[in-house]
Every structure is written in structure tokens, then in C-alpha cells.
JSON list of C-alpha atoms in Angstrom, two decimals:
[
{"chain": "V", "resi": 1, "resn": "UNK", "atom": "CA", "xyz": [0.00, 0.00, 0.00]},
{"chain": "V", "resi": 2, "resn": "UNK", "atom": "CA", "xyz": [1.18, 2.82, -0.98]},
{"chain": "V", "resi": 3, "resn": "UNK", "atom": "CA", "xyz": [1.42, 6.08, 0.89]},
{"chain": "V", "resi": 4, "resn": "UNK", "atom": "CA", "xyz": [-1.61, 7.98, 0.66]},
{"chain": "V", "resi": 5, "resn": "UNK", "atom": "CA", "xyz": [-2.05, 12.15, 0.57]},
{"chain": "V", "resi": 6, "resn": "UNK", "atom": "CA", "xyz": [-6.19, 13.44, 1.06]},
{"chain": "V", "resi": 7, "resn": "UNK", "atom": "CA", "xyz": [-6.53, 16.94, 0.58]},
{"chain": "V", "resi": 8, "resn": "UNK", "atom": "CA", "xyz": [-10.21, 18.40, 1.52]},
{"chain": "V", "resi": 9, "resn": "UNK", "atom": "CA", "xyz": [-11.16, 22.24, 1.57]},
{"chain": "V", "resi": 10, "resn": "UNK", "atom": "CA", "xyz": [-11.17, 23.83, 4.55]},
{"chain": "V", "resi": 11, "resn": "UNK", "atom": "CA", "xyz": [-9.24, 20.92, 6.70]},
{"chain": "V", "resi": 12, "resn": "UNK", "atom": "CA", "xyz": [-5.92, 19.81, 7.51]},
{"chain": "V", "resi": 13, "resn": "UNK", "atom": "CA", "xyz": [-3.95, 17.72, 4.55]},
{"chain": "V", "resi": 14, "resn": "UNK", "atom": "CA", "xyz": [-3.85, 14.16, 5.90]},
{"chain": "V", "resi": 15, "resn": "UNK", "atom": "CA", "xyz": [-1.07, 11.52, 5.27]},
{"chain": "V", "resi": 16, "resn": "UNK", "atom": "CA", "xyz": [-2.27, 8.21, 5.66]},
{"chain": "V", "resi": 17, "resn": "UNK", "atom": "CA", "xyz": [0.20, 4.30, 5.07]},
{"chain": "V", "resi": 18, "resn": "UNK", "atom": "CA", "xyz": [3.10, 6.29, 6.13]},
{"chain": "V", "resi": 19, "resn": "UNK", "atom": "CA", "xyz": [5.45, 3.59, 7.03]},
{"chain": "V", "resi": 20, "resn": "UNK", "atom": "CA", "xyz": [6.25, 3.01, 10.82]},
{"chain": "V", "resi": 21, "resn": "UNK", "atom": "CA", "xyz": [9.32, 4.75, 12.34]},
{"chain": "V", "resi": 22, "resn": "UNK", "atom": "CA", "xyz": [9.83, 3.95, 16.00]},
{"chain": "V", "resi": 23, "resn": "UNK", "atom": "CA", "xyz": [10.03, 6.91, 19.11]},
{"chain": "V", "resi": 24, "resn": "UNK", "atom": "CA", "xyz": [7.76, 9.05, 16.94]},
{"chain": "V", "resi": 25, "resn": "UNK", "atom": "CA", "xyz": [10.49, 9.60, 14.23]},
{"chain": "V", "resi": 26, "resn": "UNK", "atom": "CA", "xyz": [7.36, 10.26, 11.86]},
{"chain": "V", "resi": 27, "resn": "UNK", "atom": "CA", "xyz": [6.99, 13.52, 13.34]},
{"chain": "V", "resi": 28, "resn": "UNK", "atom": "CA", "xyz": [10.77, 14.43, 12.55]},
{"chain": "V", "resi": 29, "resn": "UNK", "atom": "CA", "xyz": [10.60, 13.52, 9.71]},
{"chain": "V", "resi": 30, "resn": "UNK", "atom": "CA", "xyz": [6.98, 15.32, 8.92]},
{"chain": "V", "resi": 31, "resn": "UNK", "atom": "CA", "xyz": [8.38, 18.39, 10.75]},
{"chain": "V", "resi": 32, "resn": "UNK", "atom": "CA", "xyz": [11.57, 18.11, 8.35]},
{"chain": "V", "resi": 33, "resn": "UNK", "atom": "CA", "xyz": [9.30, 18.17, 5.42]},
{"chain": "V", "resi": 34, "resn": "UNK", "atom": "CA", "xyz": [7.67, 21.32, 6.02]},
{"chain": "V", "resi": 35, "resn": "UNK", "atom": "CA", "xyz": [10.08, 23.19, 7.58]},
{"chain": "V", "resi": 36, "resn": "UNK", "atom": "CA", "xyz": [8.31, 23.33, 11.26]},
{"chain": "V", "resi": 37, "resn": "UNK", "atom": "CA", "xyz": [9.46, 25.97, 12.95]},
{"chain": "V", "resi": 38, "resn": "UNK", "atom": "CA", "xyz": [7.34, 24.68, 16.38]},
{"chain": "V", "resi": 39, "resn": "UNK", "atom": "CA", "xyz": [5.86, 21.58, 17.52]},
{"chain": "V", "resi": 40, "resn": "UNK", "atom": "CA", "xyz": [2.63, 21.00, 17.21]},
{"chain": "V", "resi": 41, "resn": "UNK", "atom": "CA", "xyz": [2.32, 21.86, 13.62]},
{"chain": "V", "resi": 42, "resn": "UNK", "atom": "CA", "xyz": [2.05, 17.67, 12.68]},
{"chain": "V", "resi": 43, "resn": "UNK", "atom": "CA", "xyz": [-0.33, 15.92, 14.34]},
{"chain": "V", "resi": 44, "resn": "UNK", "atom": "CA", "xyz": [-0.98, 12.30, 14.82]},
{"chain": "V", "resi": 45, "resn": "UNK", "atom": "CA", "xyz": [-4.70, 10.85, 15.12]},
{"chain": "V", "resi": 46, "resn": "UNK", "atom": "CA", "xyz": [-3.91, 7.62, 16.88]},
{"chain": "V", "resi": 47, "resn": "UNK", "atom": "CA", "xyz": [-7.33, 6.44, 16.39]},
{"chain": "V", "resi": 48, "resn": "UNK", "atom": "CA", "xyz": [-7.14, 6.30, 12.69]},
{"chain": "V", "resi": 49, "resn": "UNK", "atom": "CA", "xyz": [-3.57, 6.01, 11.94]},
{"chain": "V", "resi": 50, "resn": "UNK", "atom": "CA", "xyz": [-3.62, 9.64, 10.22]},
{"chain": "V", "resi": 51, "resn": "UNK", "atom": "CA", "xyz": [-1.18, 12.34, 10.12]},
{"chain": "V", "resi": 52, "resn": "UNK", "atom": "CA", "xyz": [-1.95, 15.55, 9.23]},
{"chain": "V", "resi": 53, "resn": "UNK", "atom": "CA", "xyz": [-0.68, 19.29, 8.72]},
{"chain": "V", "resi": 54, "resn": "UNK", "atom": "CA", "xyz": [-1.76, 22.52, 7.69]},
{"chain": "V", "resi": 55, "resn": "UNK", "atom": "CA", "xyz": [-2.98, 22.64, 4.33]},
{"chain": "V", "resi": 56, "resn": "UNK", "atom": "CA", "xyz": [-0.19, 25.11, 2.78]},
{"chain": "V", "resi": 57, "resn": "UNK", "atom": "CA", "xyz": [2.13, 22.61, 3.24]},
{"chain": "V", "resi": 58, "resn": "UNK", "atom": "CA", "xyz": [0.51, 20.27, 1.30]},
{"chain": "V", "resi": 59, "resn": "UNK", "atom": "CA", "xyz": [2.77, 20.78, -1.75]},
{"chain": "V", "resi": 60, "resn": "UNK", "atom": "CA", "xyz": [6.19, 20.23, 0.78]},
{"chain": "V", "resi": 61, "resn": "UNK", "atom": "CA", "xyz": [4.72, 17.18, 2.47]},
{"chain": "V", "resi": 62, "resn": "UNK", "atom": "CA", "xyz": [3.86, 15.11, -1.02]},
{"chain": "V", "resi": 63, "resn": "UNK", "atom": "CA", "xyz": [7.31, 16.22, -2.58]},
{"chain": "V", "resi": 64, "resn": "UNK", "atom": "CA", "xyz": [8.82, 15.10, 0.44]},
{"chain": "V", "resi": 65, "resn": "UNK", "atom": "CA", "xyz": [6.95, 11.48, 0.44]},
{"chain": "V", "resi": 66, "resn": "UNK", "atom": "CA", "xyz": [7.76, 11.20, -3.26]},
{"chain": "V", "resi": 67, "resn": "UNK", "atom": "CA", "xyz": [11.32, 12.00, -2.63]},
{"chain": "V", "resi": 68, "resn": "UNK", "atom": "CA", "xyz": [11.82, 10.06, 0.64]},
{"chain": "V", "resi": 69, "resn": "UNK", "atom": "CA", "xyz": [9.23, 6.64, -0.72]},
{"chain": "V", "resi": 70, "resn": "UNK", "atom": "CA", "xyz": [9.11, 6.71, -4.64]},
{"chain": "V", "resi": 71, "resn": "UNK", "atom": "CA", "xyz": [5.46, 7.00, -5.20]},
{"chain": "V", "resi": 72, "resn": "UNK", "atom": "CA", "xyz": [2.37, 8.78, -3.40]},
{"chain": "V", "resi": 73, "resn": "UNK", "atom": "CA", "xyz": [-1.20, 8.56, -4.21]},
{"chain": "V", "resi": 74, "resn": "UNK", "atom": "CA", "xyz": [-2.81, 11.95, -3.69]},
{"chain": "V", "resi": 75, "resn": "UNK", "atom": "CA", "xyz": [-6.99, 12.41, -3.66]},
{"chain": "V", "resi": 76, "resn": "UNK", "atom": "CA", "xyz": [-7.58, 16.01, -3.75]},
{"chain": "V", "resi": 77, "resn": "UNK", "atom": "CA", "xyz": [-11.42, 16.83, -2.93]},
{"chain": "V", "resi": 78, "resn": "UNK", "atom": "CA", "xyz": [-13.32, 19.85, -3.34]},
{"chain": "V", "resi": 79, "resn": "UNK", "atom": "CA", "xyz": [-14.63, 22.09, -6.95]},
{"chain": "V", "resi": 80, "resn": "UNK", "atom": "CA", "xyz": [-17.71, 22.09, -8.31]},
{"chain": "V", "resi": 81, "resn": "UNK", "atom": "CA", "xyz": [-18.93, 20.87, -11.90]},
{"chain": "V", "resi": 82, "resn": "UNK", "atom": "CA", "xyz": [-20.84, 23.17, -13.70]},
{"chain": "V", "resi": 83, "resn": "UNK", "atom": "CA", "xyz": [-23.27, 23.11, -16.55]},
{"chain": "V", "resi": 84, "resn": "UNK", "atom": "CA", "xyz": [-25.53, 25.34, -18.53]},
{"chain": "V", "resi": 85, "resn": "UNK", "atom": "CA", "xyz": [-28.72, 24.73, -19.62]},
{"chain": "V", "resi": 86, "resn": "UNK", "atom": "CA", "xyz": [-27.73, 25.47, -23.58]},
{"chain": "V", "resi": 87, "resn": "UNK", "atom": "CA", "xyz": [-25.64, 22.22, -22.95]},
{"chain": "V", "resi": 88, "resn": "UNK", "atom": "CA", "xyz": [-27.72, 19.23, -21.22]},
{"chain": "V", "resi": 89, "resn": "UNK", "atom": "CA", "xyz": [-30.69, 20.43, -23.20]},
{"chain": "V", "resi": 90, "resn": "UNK", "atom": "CA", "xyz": [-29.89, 20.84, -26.88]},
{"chain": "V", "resi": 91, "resn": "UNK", "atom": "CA", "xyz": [-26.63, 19.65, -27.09]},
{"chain": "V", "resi": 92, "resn": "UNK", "atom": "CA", "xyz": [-26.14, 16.41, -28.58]},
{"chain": "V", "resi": 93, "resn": "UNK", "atom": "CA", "xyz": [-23.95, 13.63, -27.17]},
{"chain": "V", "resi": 94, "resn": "UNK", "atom": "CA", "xyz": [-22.30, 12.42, -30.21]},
{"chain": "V", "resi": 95, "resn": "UNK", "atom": "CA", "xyz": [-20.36, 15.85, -30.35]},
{"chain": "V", "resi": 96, "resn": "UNK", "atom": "CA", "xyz": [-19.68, 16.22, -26.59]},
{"chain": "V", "resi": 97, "resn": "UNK", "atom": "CA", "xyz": [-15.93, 16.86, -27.68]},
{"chain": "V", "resi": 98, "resn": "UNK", "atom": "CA", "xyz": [-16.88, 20.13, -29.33]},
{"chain": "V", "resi": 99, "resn": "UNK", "atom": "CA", "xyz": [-18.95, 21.34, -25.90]},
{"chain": "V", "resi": 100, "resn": "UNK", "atom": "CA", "xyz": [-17.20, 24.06, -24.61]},
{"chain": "V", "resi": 101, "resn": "UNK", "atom": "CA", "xyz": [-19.26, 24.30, -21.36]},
{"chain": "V", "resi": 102, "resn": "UNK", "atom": "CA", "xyz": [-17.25, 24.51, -18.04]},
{"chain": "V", "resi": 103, "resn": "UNK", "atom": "CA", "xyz": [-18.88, 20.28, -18.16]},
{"chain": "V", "resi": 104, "resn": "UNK", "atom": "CA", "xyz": [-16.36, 19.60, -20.79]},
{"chain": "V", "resi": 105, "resn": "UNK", "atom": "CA", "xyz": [-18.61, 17.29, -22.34]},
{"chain": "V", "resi": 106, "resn": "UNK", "atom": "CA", "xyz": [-19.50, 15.64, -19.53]},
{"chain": "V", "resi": 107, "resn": "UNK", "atom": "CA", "xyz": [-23.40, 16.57, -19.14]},
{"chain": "V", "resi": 108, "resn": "UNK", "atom": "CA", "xyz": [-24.17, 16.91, -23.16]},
{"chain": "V", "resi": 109, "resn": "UNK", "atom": "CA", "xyz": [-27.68, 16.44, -24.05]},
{"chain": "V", "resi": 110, "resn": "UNK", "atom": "CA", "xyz": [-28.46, 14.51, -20.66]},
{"chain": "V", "resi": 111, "resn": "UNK", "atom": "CA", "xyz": [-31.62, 16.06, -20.77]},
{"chain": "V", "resi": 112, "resn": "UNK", "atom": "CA", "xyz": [-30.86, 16.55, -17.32]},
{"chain": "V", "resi": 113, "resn": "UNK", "atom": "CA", "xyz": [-29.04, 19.54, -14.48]},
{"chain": "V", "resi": 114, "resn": "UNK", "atom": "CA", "xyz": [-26.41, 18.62, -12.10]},
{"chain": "V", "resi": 115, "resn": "UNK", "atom": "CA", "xyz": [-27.83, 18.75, -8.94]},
{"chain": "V", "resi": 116, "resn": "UNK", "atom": "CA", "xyz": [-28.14, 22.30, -7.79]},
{"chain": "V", "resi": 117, "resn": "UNK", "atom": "CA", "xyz": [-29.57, 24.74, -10.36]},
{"chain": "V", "resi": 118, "resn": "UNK", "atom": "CA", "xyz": [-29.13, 28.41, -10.51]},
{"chain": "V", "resi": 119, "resn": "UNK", "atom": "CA", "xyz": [-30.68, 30.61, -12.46]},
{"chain": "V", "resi": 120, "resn": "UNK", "atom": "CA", "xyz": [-29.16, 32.72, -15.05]},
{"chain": "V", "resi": 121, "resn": "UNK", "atom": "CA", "xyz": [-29.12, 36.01, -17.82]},
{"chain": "V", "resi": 122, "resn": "UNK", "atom": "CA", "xyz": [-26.30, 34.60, -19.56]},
{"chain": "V", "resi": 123, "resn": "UNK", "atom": "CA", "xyz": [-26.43, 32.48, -23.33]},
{"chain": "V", "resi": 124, "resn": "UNK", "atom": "CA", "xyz": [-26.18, 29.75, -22.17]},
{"chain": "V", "resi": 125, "resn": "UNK", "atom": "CA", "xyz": [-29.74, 29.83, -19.66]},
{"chain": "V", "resi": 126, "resn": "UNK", "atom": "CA", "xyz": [-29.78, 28.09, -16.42]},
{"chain": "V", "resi": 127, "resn": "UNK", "atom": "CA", "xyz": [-26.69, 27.19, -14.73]},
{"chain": "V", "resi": 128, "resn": "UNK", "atom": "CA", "xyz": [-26.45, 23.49, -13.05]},
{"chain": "V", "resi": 129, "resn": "UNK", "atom": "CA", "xyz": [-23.72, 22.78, -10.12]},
{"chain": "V", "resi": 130, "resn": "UNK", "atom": "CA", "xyz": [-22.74, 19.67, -8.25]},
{"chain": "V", "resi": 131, "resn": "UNK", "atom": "CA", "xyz": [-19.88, 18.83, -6.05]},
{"chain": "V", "resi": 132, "resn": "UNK", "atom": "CA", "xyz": [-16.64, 17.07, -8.55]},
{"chain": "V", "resi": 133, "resn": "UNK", "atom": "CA", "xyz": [-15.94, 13.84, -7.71]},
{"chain": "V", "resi": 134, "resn": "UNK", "atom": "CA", "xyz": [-12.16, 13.79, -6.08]},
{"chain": "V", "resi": 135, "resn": "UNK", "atom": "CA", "xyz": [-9.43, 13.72, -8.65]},
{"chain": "V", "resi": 136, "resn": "UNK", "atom": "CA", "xyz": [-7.03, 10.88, -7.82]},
{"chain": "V", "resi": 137, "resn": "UNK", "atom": "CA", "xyz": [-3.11, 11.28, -9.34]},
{"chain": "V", "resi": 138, "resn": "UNK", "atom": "CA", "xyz": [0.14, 9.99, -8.59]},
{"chain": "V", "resi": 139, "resn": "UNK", "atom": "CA", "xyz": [3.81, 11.78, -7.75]},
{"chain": "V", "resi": 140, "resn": "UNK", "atom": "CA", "xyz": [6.35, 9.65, -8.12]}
]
């Protein structure tokens, strides 16, 4: 298993499968990753085996893992998918490559919104939002 960065707005960036180091040597080398000036700044959730930090070091703490293990899988939540109404209604599927909706494609002539609609002056009617799914990528 490899070792495992979640990123989620709003919350702490959580390492997860970070190999064992006895005497708490994950926190060193954590701490070492994102240049912690104090303690405190990694934490350890004993309960679910999760480490976390601050979210602006997010980019220092899955360089680091790369660097220091080879690979990391990273699931980054959070965006929004949006769609206008021009798009799922009159657009037709077998030319979703040509939609140049913020869907990319992805909702063309559905007949259907995303989940959340809101309503809209612009060309394109109606705009639909839902929450992305979580984009999953590896650093090696």
C-alpha cells in the first residue's frame, strides 16, 4: 500500500500508510518536510492512523513522500462541476468533444441539471452545479 495524501477544503492535509518509524520519528521527519518551525504543527490521530498538517504545506509534504518513498497517491477533494442549460438540453452527445461548457462534455444532451440549479441572464440559460468527484493522481 502505498502512501496515501487526502486533501479536503477547509481541513488539515492528511497523510495516511506512512510507514512506521519507532520513538515518533514520523513527526521528525513530517516536521523536516515542512520546515516546522514549532511543535505541534504535525499531528498524529492515533485512532485512525492519520497524520496531518496545515494545508499550505501540502505541496512540501507530497514532494517530500515522493522524494523520501518513490510514489504517493494523492486524492484532492473539493470544486464544483458546472453546466448550462444550452448544454444538457440541446446539445447532442455524439459531439460532446466540441462542448465548450465549463462540463467539458461531460453533461451533453443529458436532458438533465447537475444537482443544484441556478438561475441565469447569460447564453447559455440556467446554470447546473454539483460537487466534482475527487481527482485521484500519482507523484512519483
Amino acid at each position: 500500500m502505498s502512501v496515501t495524501v487526502i486533501i479536503r477544503p477547509k481541513q488539515r492535509t492528511e497523510i495516511q500508510h506512512l510507514p512506521w518509524q519507532a520513538k515518533g520519528a514520523g513527526y521528525k521527519t513530517l516536521e523536516d518536510m515542512i520546515g516546522a518551525s514549532r511543535r505541534g504543527q504535525v499531528e498524529y490521530d492515533a485512532s485512525t492512523r492519520t497524520w496531518s498538517v496545515s494545508r499550505t504545506h501540502s505541496n512540501a509534504v507530497i514532494l517530500g513522500l515522493a522524494a523520501r518513498y518513490g510514489r504517493v497517491k494523492v486524492i484532492q477533494h473539493g470544486g464544483v462541476d458546472k453546466c448550462v442549460e444550452a448544454c444538457w438540453k440541446s446539445g447532442h452527445p455524439e459531439k460532446a468533444w466540441e462542448c465548450e461548457c465549463a462540463c467539458a462534455g461531460r453533461n451533453h444532451g443529458s436532458g438533465y441539471p447537475y444537482k443544484v440549479n441556478v438561475g441565469g441572464n447569460s447564453a447559455g440559460g440556467d446554470l447546473s452545479v454539483q460537487a466534482s468527484e475527487p481527482r485521484v493522481f500519482y507523484v512519483d
